[in-house]
PDB file of C-alpha atoms in Angstrom:
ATOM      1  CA  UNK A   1       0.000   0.000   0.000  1.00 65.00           C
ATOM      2  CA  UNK A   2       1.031   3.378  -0.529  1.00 74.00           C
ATOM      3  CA  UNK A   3       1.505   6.281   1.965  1.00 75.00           C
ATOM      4  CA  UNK A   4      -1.241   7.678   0.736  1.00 77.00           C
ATOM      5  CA  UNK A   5      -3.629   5.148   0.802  1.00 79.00           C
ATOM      6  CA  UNK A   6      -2.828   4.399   4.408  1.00 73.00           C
ATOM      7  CA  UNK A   7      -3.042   7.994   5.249  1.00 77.00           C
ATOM      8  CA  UNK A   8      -6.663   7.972   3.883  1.00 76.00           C
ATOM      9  CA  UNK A   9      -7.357   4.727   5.793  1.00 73.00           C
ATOM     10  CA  UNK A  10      -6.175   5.738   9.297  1.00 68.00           C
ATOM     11  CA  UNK A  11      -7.655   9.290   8.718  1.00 72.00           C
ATOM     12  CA  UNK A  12     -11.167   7.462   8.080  1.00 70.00           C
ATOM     13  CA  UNK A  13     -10.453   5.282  11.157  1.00 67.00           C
ATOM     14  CA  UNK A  14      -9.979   8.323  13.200  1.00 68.00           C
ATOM     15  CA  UNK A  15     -12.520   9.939  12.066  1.00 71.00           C
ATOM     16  CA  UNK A  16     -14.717   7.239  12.718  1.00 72.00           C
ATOM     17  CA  UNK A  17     -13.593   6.809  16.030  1.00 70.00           C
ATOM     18  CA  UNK A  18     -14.250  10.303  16.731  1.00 77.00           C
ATOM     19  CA  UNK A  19     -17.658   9.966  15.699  1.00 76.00           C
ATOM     20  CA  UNK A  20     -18.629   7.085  17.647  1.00 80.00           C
ATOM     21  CA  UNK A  21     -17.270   8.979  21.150  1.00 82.00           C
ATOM     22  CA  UNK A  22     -19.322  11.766  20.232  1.00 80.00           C
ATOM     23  CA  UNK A  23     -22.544   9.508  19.515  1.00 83.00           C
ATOM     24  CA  UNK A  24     -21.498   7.807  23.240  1.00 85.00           C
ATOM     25  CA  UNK A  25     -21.309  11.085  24.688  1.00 84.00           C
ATOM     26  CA  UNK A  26     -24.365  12.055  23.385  1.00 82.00           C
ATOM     27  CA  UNK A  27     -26.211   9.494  24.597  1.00 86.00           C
ATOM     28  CA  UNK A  28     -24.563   9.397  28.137  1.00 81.00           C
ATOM     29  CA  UNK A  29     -26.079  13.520  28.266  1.00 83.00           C
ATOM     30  CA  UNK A  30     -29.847  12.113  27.156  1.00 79.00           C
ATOM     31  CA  UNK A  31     -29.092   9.118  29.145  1.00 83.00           C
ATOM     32  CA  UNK A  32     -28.000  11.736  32.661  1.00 86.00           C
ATOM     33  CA  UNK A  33     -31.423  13.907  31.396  1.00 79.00           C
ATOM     34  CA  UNK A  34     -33.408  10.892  31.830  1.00 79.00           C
ATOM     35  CA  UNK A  35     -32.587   9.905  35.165  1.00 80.00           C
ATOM     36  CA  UNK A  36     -32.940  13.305  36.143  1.00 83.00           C
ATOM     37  CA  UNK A  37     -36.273  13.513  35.009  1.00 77.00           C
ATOM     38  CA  UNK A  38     -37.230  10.002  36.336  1.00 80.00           C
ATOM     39  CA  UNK A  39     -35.411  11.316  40.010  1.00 82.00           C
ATOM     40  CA  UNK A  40     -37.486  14.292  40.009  1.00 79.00           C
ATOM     41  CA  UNK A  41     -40.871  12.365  39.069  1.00 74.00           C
ATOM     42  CA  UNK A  42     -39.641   9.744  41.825  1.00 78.00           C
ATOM     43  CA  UNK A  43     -39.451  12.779  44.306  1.00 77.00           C
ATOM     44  CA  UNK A  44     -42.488  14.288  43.554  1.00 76.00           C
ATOM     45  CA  UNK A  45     -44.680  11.339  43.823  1.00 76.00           C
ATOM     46  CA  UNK A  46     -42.617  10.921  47.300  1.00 77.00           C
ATOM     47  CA  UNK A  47     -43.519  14.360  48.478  1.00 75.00           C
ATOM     48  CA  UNK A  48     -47.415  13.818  47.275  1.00 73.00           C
ATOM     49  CA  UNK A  49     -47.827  10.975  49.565  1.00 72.00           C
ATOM     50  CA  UNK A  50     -45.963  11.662  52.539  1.00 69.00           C
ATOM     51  CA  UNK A  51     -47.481  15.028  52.986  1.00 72.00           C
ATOM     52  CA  UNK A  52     -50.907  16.824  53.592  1.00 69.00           C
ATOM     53  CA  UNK A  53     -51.462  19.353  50.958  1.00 64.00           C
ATOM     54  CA  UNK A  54     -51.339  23.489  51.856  1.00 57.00           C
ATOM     55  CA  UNK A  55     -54.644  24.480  50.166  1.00 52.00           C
ATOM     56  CA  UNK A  56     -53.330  28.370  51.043  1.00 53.00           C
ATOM     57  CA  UNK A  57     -51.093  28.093  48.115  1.00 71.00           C
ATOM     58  CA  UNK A  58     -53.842  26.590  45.657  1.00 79.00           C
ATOM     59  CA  UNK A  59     -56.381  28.414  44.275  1.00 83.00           C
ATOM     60  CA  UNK A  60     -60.153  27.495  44.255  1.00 86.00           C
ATOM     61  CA  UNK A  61     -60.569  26.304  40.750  1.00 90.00           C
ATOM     62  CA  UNK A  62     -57.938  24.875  39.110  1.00 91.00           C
ATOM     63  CA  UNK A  63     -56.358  22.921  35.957  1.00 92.00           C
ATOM     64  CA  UNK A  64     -53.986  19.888  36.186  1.00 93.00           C
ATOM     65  CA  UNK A  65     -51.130  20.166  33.785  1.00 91.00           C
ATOM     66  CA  UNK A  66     -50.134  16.475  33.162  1.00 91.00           C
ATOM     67  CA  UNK A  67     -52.511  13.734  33.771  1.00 92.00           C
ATOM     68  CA  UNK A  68     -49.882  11.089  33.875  1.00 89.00           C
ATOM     69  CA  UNK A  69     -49.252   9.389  37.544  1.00 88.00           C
ATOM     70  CA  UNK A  70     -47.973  12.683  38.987  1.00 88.00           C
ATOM     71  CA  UNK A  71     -51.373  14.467  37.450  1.00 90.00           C
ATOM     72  CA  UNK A  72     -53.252  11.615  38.844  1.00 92.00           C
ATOM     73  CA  UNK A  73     -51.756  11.312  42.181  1.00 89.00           C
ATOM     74  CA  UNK A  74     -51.977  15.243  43.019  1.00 89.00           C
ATOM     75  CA  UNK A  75     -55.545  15.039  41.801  1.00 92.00           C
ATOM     76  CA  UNK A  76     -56.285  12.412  44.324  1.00 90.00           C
ATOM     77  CA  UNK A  77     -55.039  14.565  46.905  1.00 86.00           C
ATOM     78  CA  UNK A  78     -56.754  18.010  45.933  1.00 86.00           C
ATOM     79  CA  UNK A  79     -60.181  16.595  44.866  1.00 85.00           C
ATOM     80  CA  UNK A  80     -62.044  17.519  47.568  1.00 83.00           C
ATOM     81  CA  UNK A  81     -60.646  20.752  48.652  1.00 84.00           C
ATOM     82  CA  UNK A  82     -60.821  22.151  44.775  1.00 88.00           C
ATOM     83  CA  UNK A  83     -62.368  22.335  41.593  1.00 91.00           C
ATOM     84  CA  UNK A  84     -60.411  20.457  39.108  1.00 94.00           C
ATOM     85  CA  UNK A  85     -61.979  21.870  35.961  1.00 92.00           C
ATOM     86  CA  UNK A  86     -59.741  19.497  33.853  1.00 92.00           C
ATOM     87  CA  UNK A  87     -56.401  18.006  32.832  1.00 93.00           C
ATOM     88  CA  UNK A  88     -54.198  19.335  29.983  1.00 91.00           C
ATOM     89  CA  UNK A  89     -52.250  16.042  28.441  1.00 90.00           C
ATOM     90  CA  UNK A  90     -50.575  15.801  25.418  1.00 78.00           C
ATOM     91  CA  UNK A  91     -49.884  12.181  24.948  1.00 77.00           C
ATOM     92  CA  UNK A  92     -52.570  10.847  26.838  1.00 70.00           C
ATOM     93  CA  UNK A  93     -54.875   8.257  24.662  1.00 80.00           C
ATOM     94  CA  UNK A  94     -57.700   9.315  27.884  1.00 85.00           C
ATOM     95  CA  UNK A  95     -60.686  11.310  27.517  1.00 90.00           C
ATOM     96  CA  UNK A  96     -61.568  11.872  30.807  1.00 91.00           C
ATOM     97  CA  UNK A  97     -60.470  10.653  34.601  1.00 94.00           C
ATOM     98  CA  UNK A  98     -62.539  10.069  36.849  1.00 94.00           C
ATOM     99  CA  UNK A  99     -65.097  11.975  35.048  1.00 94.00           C
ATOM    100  CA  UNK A 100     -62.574  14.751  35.033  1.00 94.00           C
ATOM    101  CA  UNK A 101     -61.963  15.742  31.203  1.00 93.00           C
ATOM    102  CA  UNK A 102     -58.515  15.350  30.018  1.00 94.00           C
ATOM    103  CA  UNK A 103     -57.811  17.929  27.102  1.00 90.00           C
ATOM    104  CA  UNK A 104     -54.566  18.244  24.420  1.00 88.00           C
ATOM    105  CA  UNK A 105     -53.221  21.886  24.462  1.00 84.00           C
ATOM    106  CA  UNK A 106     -54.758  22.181  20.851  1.00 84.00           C
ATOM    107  CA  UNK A 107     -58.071  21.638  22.405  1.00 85.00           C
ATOM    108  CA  UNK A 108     -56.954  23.989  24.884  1.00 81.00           C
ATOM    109  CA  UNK A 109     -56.548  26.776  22.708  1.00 79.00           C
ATOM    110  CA  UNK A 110     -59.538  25.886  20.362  1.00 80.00           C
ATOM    111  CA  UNK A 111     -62.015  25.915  23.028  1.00 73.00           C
ATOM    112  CA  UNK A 112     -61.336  29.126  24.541  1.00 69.00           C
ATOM    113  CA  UNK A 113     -62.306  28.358  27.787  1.00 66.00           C
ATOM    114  CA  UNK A 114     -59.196  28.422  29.663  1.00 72.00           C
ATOM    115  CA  UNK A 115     -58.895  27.964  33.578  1.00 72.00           C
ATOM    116  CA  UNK A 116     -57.409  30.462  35.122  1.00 84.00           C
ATOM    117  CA  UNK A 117     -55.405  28.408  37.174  1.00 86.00           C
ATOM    118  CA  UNK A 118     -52.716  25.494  36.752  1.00 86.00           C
ATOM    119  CA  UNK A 119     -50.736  23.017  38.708  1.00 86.00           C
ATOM    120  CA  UNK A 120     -48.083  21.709  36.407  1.00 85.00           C
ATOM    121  CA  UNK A 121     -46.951  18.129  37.637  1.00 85.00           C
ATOM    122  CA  UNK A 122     -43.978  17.594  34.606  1.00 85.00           C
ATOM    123  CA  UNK A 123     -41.588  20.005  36.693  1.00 81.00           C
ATOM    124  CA  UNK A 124     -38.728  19.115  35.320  1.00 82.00           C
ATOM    125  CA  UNK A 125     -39.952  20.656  31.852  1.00 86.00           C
ATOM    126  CA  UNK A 126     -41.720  23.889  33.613  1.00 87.00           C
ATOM    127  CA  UNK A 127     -40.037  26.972  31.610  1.00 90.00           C
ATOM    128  CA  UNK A 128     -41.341  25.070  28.377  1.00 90.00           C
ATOM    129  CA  UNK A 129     -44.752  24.923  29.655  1.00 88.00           C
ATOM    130  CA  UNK A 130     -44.441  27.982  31.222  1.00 90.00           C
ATOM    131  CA  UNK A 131     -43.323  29.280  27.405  1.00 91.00           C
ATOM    132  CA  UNK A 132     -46.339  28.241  25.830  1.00 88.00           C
ATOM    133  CA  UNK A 133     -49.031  29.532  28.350  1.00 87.00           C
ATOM    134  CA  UNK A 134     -46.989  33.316  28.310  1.00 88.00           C
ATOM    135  CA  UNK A 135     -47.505  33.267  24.203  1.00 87.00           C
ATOM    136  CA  UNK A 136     -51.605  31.786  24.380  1.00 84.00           C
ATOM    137  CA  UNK A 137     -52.880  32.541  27.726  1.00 82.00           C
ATOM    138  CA  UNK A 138     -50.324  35.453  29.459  1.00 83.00           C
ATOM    139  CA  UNK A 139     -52.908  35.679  32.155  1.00 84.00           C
ATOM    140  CA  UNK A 140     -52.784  32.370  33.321  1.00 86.00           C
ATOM    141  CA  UNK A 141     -51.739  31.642  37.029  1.00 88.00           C
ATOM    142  CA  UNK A 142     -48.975  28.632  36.561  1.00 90.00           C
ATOM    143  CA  UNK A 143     -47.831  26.918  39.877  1.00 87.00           C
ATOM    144  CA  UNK A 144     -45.309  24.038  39.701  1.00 86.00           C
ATOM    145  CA  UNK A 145     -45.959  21.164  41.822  1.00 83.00           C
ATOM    146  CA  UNK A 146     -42.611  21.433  43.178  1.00 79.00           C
ATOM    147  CA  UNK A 147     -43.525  25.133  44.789  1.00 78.00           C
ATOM    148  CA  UNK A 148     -46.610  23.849  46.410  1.00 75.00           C
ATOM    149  CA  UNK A 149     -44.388  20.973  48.420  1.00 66.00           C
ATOM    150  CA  UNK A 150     -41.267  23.185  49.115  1.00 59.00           C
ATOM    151  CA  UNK A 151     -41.274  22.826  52.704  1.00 56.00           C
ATOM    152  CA  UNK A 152     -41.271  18.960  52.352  1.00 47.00           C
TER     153      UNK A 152
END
């Protein structure tokens, strides 16, 4: 083989090799998101069964953000002291829980009837959600469910 041709081939090796770190470290940052996400989620469903909830902070009428096990779990713990109008879910396949409606932000926006309160369980991903409601409802009271537990 000639220099050349086994300049090209280690430079292709390298550059392979440098490729396939980056892909690993990639996936080890998405991998450490994950698990913080999952910790946080963990923590929160923790915190929601441990404690007794401070209705002070929580307004009278209010929207769950997130009807997943978090959403579900904090609405078992609220239902009787407020109004849970509905739930705002993205991905869930649900209609309704409990007889509570369970709406996509699309529907959201389409029906115009927005709560003016809501208790958003996915804390971990609260300046995105946070985003959105500034842009299509700026008057919206948001609380996280990590403000209403901070002395837990």
């Amino acid at each position: 083989l000639s220099n050349t041709t086994v300049s090209k081939v280690v430079s292709n090796l390298m550059w392979d090799r440098e490729a396939e770190i980056d892909k690993i470290q990639r996936k080890n940052i998405y991998v450490e998101h994950e698990n913080k996400i999952l910790q946080s989620r963990y923590n929160l469903l923790l915190k929601l069964t441990r404690c007794e909830l401070d209705m002070a902070r929580i307004p009278d009428s209010i929207a769950i953000y997130g009807a997943g096990n978090i959403g579900r779990a904090f609405y078992e713990k609220c239902k009787g002291l407020c109004r849970v109008r509905y739930f705002v879910d993205g991905s869930s396949g649900e209609k309704e829980y409990k007889g509570i409606p369970i709406v996509s932000l699309k529907e959201l926006e389409d029906k115009g009837d927005m709560c003016e309160n809501y208790v958003i369980t996915p804390t971990y991903d609260f300046e995105t959600i946070r985003e959105w409601f500034s842009e299509h409802c700026p008057n919206a009271g948001l609380f996280s469910l990590d403000t209403l537990f901070a002395e837990y």
